[in-house]
Amino acid sequence: MAMISRRRFFSGLGAIGASSLLAAHSRASSQLPVLRATASTAQLTPKGYPPTPVWAFSTEDAATIPGPEIRVKAGGRVTRTLFNELPEPTAVHWHGIRIDNAMDGAAPLTQAALPTGATFDYDFVCPDPGTYWYHSHNRSREQVARGLAGPLIVEDVEPWLGLPGAASRELTLVLDDWLLNEDGSIVEGRWDDLHAAAHAGRMGNTATVNGQPYPVFDLRPQERVRLRIINVATDRIMPINLPGLSPKLIALDGHPVVPRDVETVELAPAQRADIVIDAPVSASTQIGLMLDTGRGNQVELASFNIEGEPIATAQETTRPLPSWTTRPRPDLSSAQKEPLLIEGGAMRGMTEAMYHGKTMGFRELTSHGMAWAFNGVAHGIDDPMFEARLGRTILMELSNRSAFPHGIHVHGHHFTILTRNGVSDPHKDVRDTVLIGADEVVEIAFVADNPGKWMIHCHMLSHQASGMMGWFKVA
Ligand code: C2O
Ligand code: CU
């Protein structure tokens, strides 16, 4: 079982009981705090069941699921030396951060994956406040599913917590979905299951919140709390209900929204929602955080235990988060239009697509592990989908011609959702990952204000691995 040791081996105080040669080496080789990617175990199932061997991140001696929460104030720097103690190469992507391209971790596009035993210094500014996360970006379908993910919280410069109408405190909830055997081990040998990849992906049989099965969180009566919910699942879309807690949405993918009531917040893999909840008046009640599994079925992922003296921070109005000034607004009058045609998968397939420069029929594509394409190209790593001049507004029309929903993620930029099926989106939400339903057409716009090579891919990692990937260049 993963034990969290309070002893920091990288404390800057010299050699206090280095736990391994690797740790000693990492201390000697770099001045930055260490982020290790390593094999570990975690109690993902209830007590009494065997712990699960996982791959996980650590900043201290023992790795944890999820990885340690990294916190920084907006405008501040995150500095970590990644130390790869895994048996295969890895790299870390800082999901949703409008980051310096060289730090994006998108192997092999922005850096080579680090071989076993190698280190890499990540050092970057986080310009925008909000709820983000970090995860492996090499062989992600397998490495993220093994546990390589953690929260990255960028705090507002002026604190919002404690102000009238705001929450009194916050909780980060990392939702995950695991495919486990009865002995608790992760199901192996099906990582490149093309049947799953051509459908909804690798669906788990065990859900965790902060790496635990059914954790219980204490709330005081009438307490207002901010939840930072992150879906780090490999493929599972999570529709979340918080009945009886008057949930109000205050941010999506880190970006503040005008507070609004939400009955169900649907999170595609990689999406985040910040939600304010108000505990009820009466103590000694227990309220579930529910996952809607479809057809009217709900599964309880965690619960809130209402206990103790009332604290009455819940109020009529919800104080909005401070709005950003850091992200440039798209200029639609001079936008560069780029289509993103999504094709493939079971039930529809596609007649043909390019794979590494060769046109192939669907059958031949599947023999290479490919089942999906963007604009007729499966796994578009060789050439950019388009190029944009620095500062140009990009208007993308995403057309999902497949029978499955997808969570499309754009690296290094946040986009405005303009329309769905031709209808103007009432909220004009700003996100870094958008869920697009079967046969849906979604228009998004962003300013290409960050030079470099940026990936666009489906964040259902089984889809990404089987073709739903491309990139664009900003210069
Ligand atoms: Cu969350 Cu390409 O990444
Ligand atoms: Cu997809």
Short mmCIF file of N, CA and C in Angstrom, two decimals, residues 265-372:
data_model
loop_
_atom_site.label_atom_id
_atom_site.label_comp_id
_atom_site.label_asym_id
_atom_site.label_seq_id
_atom_site.Cartn_x
_atom_site.Cartn_y
_atom_site.Cartn_z
N VAL A 265 -23.15 17.74 -14.59
CA VAL A 265 -22.00 18.28 -15.31
C VAL A 265 -21.29 17.09 -15.97
N GLU A 266 -21.23 17.17 -17.29
CA GLU A 266 -20.70 16.06 -18.06
C GLU A 266 -19.23 16.34 -18.36
N LEU A 267 -18.36 15.49 -17.84
CA LEU A 267 -16.94 15.71 -18.04
C LEU A 267 -16.35 14.63 -18.95
N ALA A 268 -15.88 15.06 -20.11
CA ALA A 268 -15.11 14.16 -20.96
C ALA A 268 -13.76 13.94 -20.28
N PRO A 269 -13.04 12.88 -20.65
CA PRO A 269 -11.69 12.73 -20.12
C PRO A 269 -10.90 14.03 -20.34
N ALA A 270 -10.19 14.47 -19.30
CA ALA A 270 -9.36 15.68 -19.30
C ALA A 270 -10.13 16.95 -18.95
N GLN A 271 -11.45 16.92 -18.99
CA GLN A 271 -12.18 18.15 -18.67
C GLN A 271 -12.25 18.37 -17.17
N ARG A 272 -12.38 19.63 -16.79
CA ARG A 272 -12.53 20.00 -15.38
C ARG A 272 -13.73 20.90 -15.20
N ALA A 273 -14.31 20.83 -14.02
CA ALA A 273 -15.38 21.76 -13.64
C ALA A 273 -15.14 22.19 -12.21
N ASP A 274 -15.25 23.50 -11.97
CA ASP A 274 -15.24 24.00 -10.60
C ASP A 274 -16.69 24.27 -10.22
N ILE A 275 -17.10 23.67 -9.13
CA ILE A 275 -18.50 23.72 -8.71
C ILE A 275 -18.56 24.14 -7.25
N VAL A 276 -19.47 25.07 -6.98
CA VAL A 276 -19.73 25.46 -5.60
C VAL A 276 -20.92 24.65 -5.10
N ILE A 277 -20.75 24.04 -3.93
CA ILE A 277 -21.88 23.30 -3.34
C ILE A 277 -22.23 23.92 -1.99
N ASP A 278 -23.50 23.82 -1.65
CA ASP A 278 -23.98 24.31 -0.35
C ASP A 278 -24.52 23.13 0.43
N ALA A 279 -23.92 22.88 1.58
CA ALA A 279 -24.41 21.78 2.43
C ALA A 279 -25.76 22.16 3.00
N PRO A 280 -26.65 21.17 3.17
CA PRO A 280 -27.97 21.47 3.71
C PRO A 280 -27.90 21.88 5.18
N VAL A 281 -29.05 22.32 5.71
CA VAL A 281 -29.13 22.82 7.08
C VAL A 281 -28.98 21.70 8.11
N SER A 282 -29.58 20.56 7.78
CA SER A 282 -29.63 19.52 8.81
C SER A 282 -28.37 18.66 8.83
N ALA A 283 -27.86 18.46 10.03
CA ALA A 283 -26.67 17.63 10.22
C ALA A 283 -27.05 16.15 10.13
N SER A 284 -26.03 15.31 10.25
CA SER A 284 -26.21 13.85 10.25
C SER A 284 -26.87 13.34 8.98
N THR A 285 -26.57 13.97 7.87
CA THR A 285 -27.06 13.42 6.61
C THR A 285 -25.85 13.08 5.75
N GLN A 286 -26.08 12.21 4.82
CA GLN A 286 -25.01 11.80 3.90
C GLN A 286 -25.53 11.97 2.47
N ILE A 287 -24.74 12.65 1.64
CA ILE A 287 -25.18 12.94 0.28
C ILE A 287 -24.13 12.42 -0.69
N GLY A 288 -24.58 11.77 -1.74
CA GLY A 288 -23.66 11.13 -2.67
C GLY A 288 -23.20 12.04 -3.80
N LEU A 289 -21.97 11.78 -4.26
CA LEU A 289 -21.50 12.33 -5.53
C LEU A 289 -21.75 11.21 -6.53
N MET A 290 -22.67 11.46 -7.47
CA MET A 290 -23.18 10.38 -8.29
C MET A 290 -22.61 10.44 -9.71
N LEU A 291 -22.25 9.27 -10.21
CA LEU A 291 -21.88 9.13 -11.61
C LEU A 291 -23.07 8.54 -12.34
N ASP A 292 -23.51 9.24 -13.36
CA ASP A 292 -24.63 8.80 -14.16
C ASP A 292 -24.09 7.82 -15.21
N THR A 293 -24.45 6.56 -15.10
CA THR A 293 -23.90 5.57 -16.03
C THR A 293 -24.86 5.27 -17.18
N GLY A 294 -25.88 6.09 -17.33
CA GLY A 294 -26.80 5.94 -18.45
C GLY A 294 -28.02 5.12 -18.12
N ARG A 295 -29.03 5.28 -18.92
CA ARG A 295 -30.31 4.58 -18.76
C ARG A 295 -30.86 4.70 -17.34
N GLY A 296 -30.69 5.88 -16.74
CA GLY A 296 -31.25 6.12 -15.41
C GLY A 296 -30.47 5.51 -14.26
N ASN A 297 -29.31 4.92 -14.55
CA ASN A 297 -28.52 4.32 -13.47
C ASN A 297 -27.51 5.32 -12.91
N GLN A 298 -27.35 5.27 -11.60
CA GLN A 298 -26.40 6.15 -10.93
C GLN A 298 -25.51 5.31 -10.03
N VAL A 299 -24.23 5.65 -10.01
CA VAL A 299 -23.29 4.97 -9.12
C VAL A 299 -22.73 6.02 -8.18
N GLU A 300 -22.66 5.67 -6.89
CA GLU A 300 -22.12 6.63 -5.93
C GLU A 300 -20.59 6.52 -5.93
N LEU A 301 -19.90 7.62 -6.27
CA LEU A 301 -18.44 7.60 -6.32
C LEU A 301 -17.82 8.02 -4.99
N ALA A 302 -18.53 8.88 -4.29
CA ALA A 302 -18.02 9.42 -3.03
C ALA A 302 -19.23 9.97 -2.30
N SER A 303 -19.04 10.35 -1.04
CA SER A 303 -20.17 11.00 -0.39
C SER A 303 -19.70 12.10 0.54
N PHE A 304 -20.67 12.96 0.85
CA PHE A 304 -20.44 14.09 1.75
C PHE A 304 -21.23 13.83 3.01
N ASN A 305 -20.53 13.93 4.11
CA ASN A 305 -21.12 13.67 5.41
C ASN A 305 -21.36 15.02 6.09
N ILE A 306 -22.62 15.35 6.32
CA ILE A 306 -22.93 16.66 6.89
C ILE A 306 -22.96 16.50 8.41
N GLU A 307 -22.03 17.17 9.07
CA GLU A 307 -21.82 16.91 10.50
C GLU A 307 -21.31 18.17 11.18
N GLY A 308 -21.64 18.32 12.46
CA GLY A 308 -21.04 19.39 13.27
C GLY A 308 -21.89 20.64 13.34
N GLU A 309 -21.25 21.69 13.84
CA GLU A 309 -21.92 22.98 14.00
C GLU A 309 -22.14 23.63 12.63
N PRO A 310 -23.27 24.30 12.44
CA PRO A 310 -23.47 25.01 11.17
C PRO A 310 -22.42 26.11 10.99
N ILE A 311 -22.07 26.38 9.75
CA ILE A 311 -21.06 27.42 9.49
C ILE A 311 -21.62 28.51 8.58
N ALA A 312 -22.80 28.26 7.98
CA ALA A 312 -23.55 29.28 7.24
C ALA A 312 -22.70 30.17 6.34
N THR A 313 -21.83 29.57 5.52
CA THR A 313 -21.18 30.37 4.49
C THR A 313 -22.00 30.32 3.19
N ALA A 314 -22.96 29.39 3.14
CA ALA A 314 -23.83 29.33 1.97
C ALA A 314 -24.73 30.56 1.96
N GLN A 315 -24.83 31.21 0.81
CA GLN A 315 -25.63 32.43 0.70
C GLN A 315 -26.43 32.38 -0.58
N GLU A 316 -27.34 33.34 -0.70
CA GLU A 316 -28.19 33.43 -1.88
C GLU A 316 -27.36 33.46 -3.17
N THR A 317 -26.49 34.47 -3.26
CA THR A 317 -25.77 34.64 -4.51
C THR A 317 -24.39 33.99 -4.43
N THR A 318 -23.94 33.54 -5.57
CA THR A 318 -22.61 32.94 -5.66
C THR A 318 -21.67 33.97 -6.26
N ARG A 319 -20.60 34.21 -5.58
CA ARG A 319 -19.63 35.19 -6.07
C ARG A 319 -18.86 34.60 -7.25
N PRO A 320 -18.87 35.30 -8.40
CA PRO A 320 -18.10 34.76 -9.53
C PRO A 320 -16.61 34.79 -9.23
N LEU A 321 -15.87 33.91 -9.89
CA LEU A 321 -14.41 33.99 -9.80
C LEU A 321 -13.96 35.24 -10.54
N PRO A 322 -12.82 35.82 -10.13
CA PRO A 322 -12.33 36.97 -10.88
C PRO A 322 -12.11 36.59 -12.35
N SER A 323 -12.54 37.44 -13.26
CA SER A 323 -12.38 37.08 -14.67
C SER A 323 -10.94 37.33 -15.11
N TRP A 324 -10.58 36.67 -16.19
CA TRP A 324 -9.20 36.77 -16.67
C TRP A 324 -9.03 37.94 -17.59
N THR A 325 -7.81 38.39 -17.65
CA THR A 325 -7.48 39.40 -18.65
C THR A 325 -6.33 38.90 -19.51
N THR A 326 -5.89 37.68 -19.21
CA THR A 326 -4.65 37.19 -19.83
C THR A 326 -4.86 36.56 -21.22
N ARG A 327 -6.06 36.08 -21.51
CA ARG A 327 -6.27 35.37 -22.77
C ARG A 327 -6.81 36.34 -23.84
N PRO A 328 -6.15 36.38 -25.00
CA PRO A 328 -6.62 37.29 -26.05
C PRO A 328 -7.97 36.83 -26.63
N ARG A 329 -8.82 37.78 -26.99
CA ARG A 329 -10.13 37.45 -27.56
C ARG A 329 -10.01 37.18 -29.05
N PRO A 330 -10.67 36.13 -29.53
CA PRO A 330 -10.64 35.85 -30.96
C PRO A 330 -11.27 37.00 -31.75
N ASP A 331 -10.69 37.30 -32.90
CA ASP A 331 -11.24 38.31 -33.81
C ASP A 331 -11.85 37.56 -34.99
N LEU A 332 -13.17 37.40 -34.96
CA LEU A 332 -13.83 36.55 -35.95
C LEU A 332 -13.90 37.21 -37.32
N SER A 333 -13.69 38.52 -37.38
CA SER A 333 -13.81 39.21 -38.67
C SER A 333 -12.68 38.81 -39.61
N SER A 334 -11.56 38.38 -39.06
CA SER A 334 -10.43 38.04 -39.94
C SER A 334 -9.91 36.64 -39.65
N ALA A 335 -10.83 35.73 -39.27
CA ALA A 335 -10.39 34.42 -38.82
C ALA A 335 -9.92 33.54 -39.98
N GLN A 336 -8.95 32.71 -39.67
CA GLN A 336 -8.51 31.67 -40.62
C GLN A 336 -9.35 30.43 -40.34
N LYS A 337 -10.07 29.98 -41.38
CA LYS A 337 -11.00 28.86 -41.16
C LYS A 337 -10.30 27.52 -41.38
N GLU A 338 -10.44 26.63 -40.42
CA GLU A 338 -9.83 25.31 -40.53
C GLU A 338 -10.87 24.24 -40.18
N PRO A 339 -11.08 23.29 -41.08
CA PRO A 339 -12.03 22.22 -40.76
C PRO A 339 -11.33 21.12 -39.98
N LEU A 340 -12.09 20.43 -39.14
CA LEU A 340 -11.55 19.22 -38.52
C LEU A 340 -12.62 18.15 -38.66
N LEU A 341 -12.39 17.30 -39.63
CA LEU A 341 -13.35 16.24 -39.93
C LEU A 341 -12.95 14.97 -39.17
N ILE A 342 -13.88 14.51 -38.36
CA ILE A 342 -13.61 13.33 -37.51
C ILE A 342 -14.33 12.13 -38.11
N GLU A 343 -13.54 11.12 -38.46
CA GLU A 343 -14.12 9.94 -39.10
C GLU A 343 -13.53 8.67 -38.51
N GLY A 344 -14.28 7.59 -38.64
CA GLY A 344 -13.76 6.27 -38.28
C GLY A 344 -14.57 5.60 -37.22
N GLY A 345 -13.97 4.58 -36.62
CA GLY A 345 -14.61 3.85 -35.53
C GLY A 345 -15.61 2.81 -35.99
N ALA A 346 -16.08 2.04 -35.04
CA ALA A 346 -17.05 0.99 -35.33
C ALA A 346 -18.36 1.60 -35.81
N MET A 347 -19.11 0.82 -36.52
CA MET A 347 -20.43 1.17 -37.05
C MET A 347 -20.36 2.04 -38.31
N ARG A 348 -19.43 2.98 -38.37
CA ARG A 348 -19.32 3.85 -39.54
C ARG A 348 -18.05 3.54 -40.33
N GLY A 349 -16.96 3.46 -39.62
CA GLY A 349 -15.67 3.29 -40.28
C GLY A 349 -15.37 4.45 -41.21
N MET A 350 -14.53 4.22 -42.20
CA MET A 350 -14.25 5.22 -43.23
C MET A 350 -13.72 4.44 -44.41
N THR A 351 -13.88 4.99 -45.59
CA THR A 351 -13.43 4.23 -46.74
C THR A 351 -11.91 4.14 -46.79
N GLU A 352 -11.27 5.28 -46.57
CA GLU A 352 -9.81 5.26 -46.58
C GLU A 352 -9.25 6.42 -45.80
N ALA A 353 -7.98 6.32 -45.48
CA ALA A 353 -7.28 7.44 -44.83
C ALA A 353 -5.79 7.27 -45.10
N MET A 354 -5.06 8.37 -44.90
CA MET A 354 -3.60 8.34 -45.03
C MET A 354 -3.00 7.90 -43.72
N TYR A 355 -1.99 7.05 -43.82
CA TYR A 355 -1.24 6.68 -42.62
C TYR A 355 0.24 6.71 -42.99
N HIS A 356 1.00 7.57 -42.34
CA HIS A 356 2.41 7.79 -42.70
C HIS A 356 2.59 7.91 -44.21
N GLY A 357 1.78 8.77 -44.81
CA GLY A 357 1.97 9.11 -46.22
C GLY A 357 1.38 8.11 -47.21
N LYS A 358 0.75 7.06 -46.73
CA LYS A 358 0.21 6.04 -47.63
C LYS A 358 -1.30 5.95 -47.45
N THR A 359 -2.02 5.98 -48.58
CA THR A 359 -3.47 5.84 -48.50
C THR A 359 -3.85 4.39 -48.30
N MET A 360 -4.70 4.15 -47.31
CA MET A 360 -5.07 2.77 -46.98
C MET A 360 -6.57 2.66 -46.80
N GLY A 361 -7.10 1.50 -47.09
CA GLY A 361 -8.50 1.21 -46.79
C GLY A 361 -8.64 0.93 -45.30
N PHE A 362 -9.90 0.86 -44.85
CA PHE A 362 -10.14 0.71 -43.41
C PHE A 362 -9.49 -0.55 -42.85
N ARG A 363 -9.64 -1.65 -43.61
CA ARG A 363 -9.03 -2.93 -43.20
C ARG A 363 -7.53 -2.81 -42.95
N GLU A 364 -6.86 -2.20 -43.94
CA GLU A 364 -5.41 -2.08 -43.83
C GLU A 364 -5.03 -1.14 -42.67
N LEU A 365 -5.82 -0.10 -42.48
CA LEU A 365 -5.57 0.81 -41.36
C LEU A 365 -5.62 0.05 -40.04
N THR A 366 -6.64 -0.80 -39.91
CA THR A 366 -6.78 -1.52 -38.63
C THR A 366 -5.60 -2.49 -38.42
N SER A 367 -5.01 -2.96 -39.50
CA SER A 367 -3.85 -3.83 -39.32
C SER A 367 -2.66 -3.06 -38.76
N HIS A 368 -2.71 -1.72 -38.84
CA HIS A 368 -1.68 -0.89 -38.21
C HIS A 368 -2.17 -0.31 -36.87
N GLY A 369 -3.29 -0.81 -36.38
CA GLY A 369 -3.82 -0.32 -35.11
C GLY A 369 -4.57 1.00 -35.23
N MET A 370 -4.90 1.38 -36.46
CA MET A 370 -5.58 2.66 -36.69
C MET A 370 -7.07 2.44 -36.96
N ALA A 371 -7.91 3.26 -36.35
CA ALA A 371 -9.35 3.14 -36.56
C ALA A 371 -10.02 4.50 -36.75
N TRP A 372 -9.23 5.59 -36.63
CA TRP A 372 -9.80 6.94 -36.66
C TRP A 372 -8.91 7.86 -37.50
#
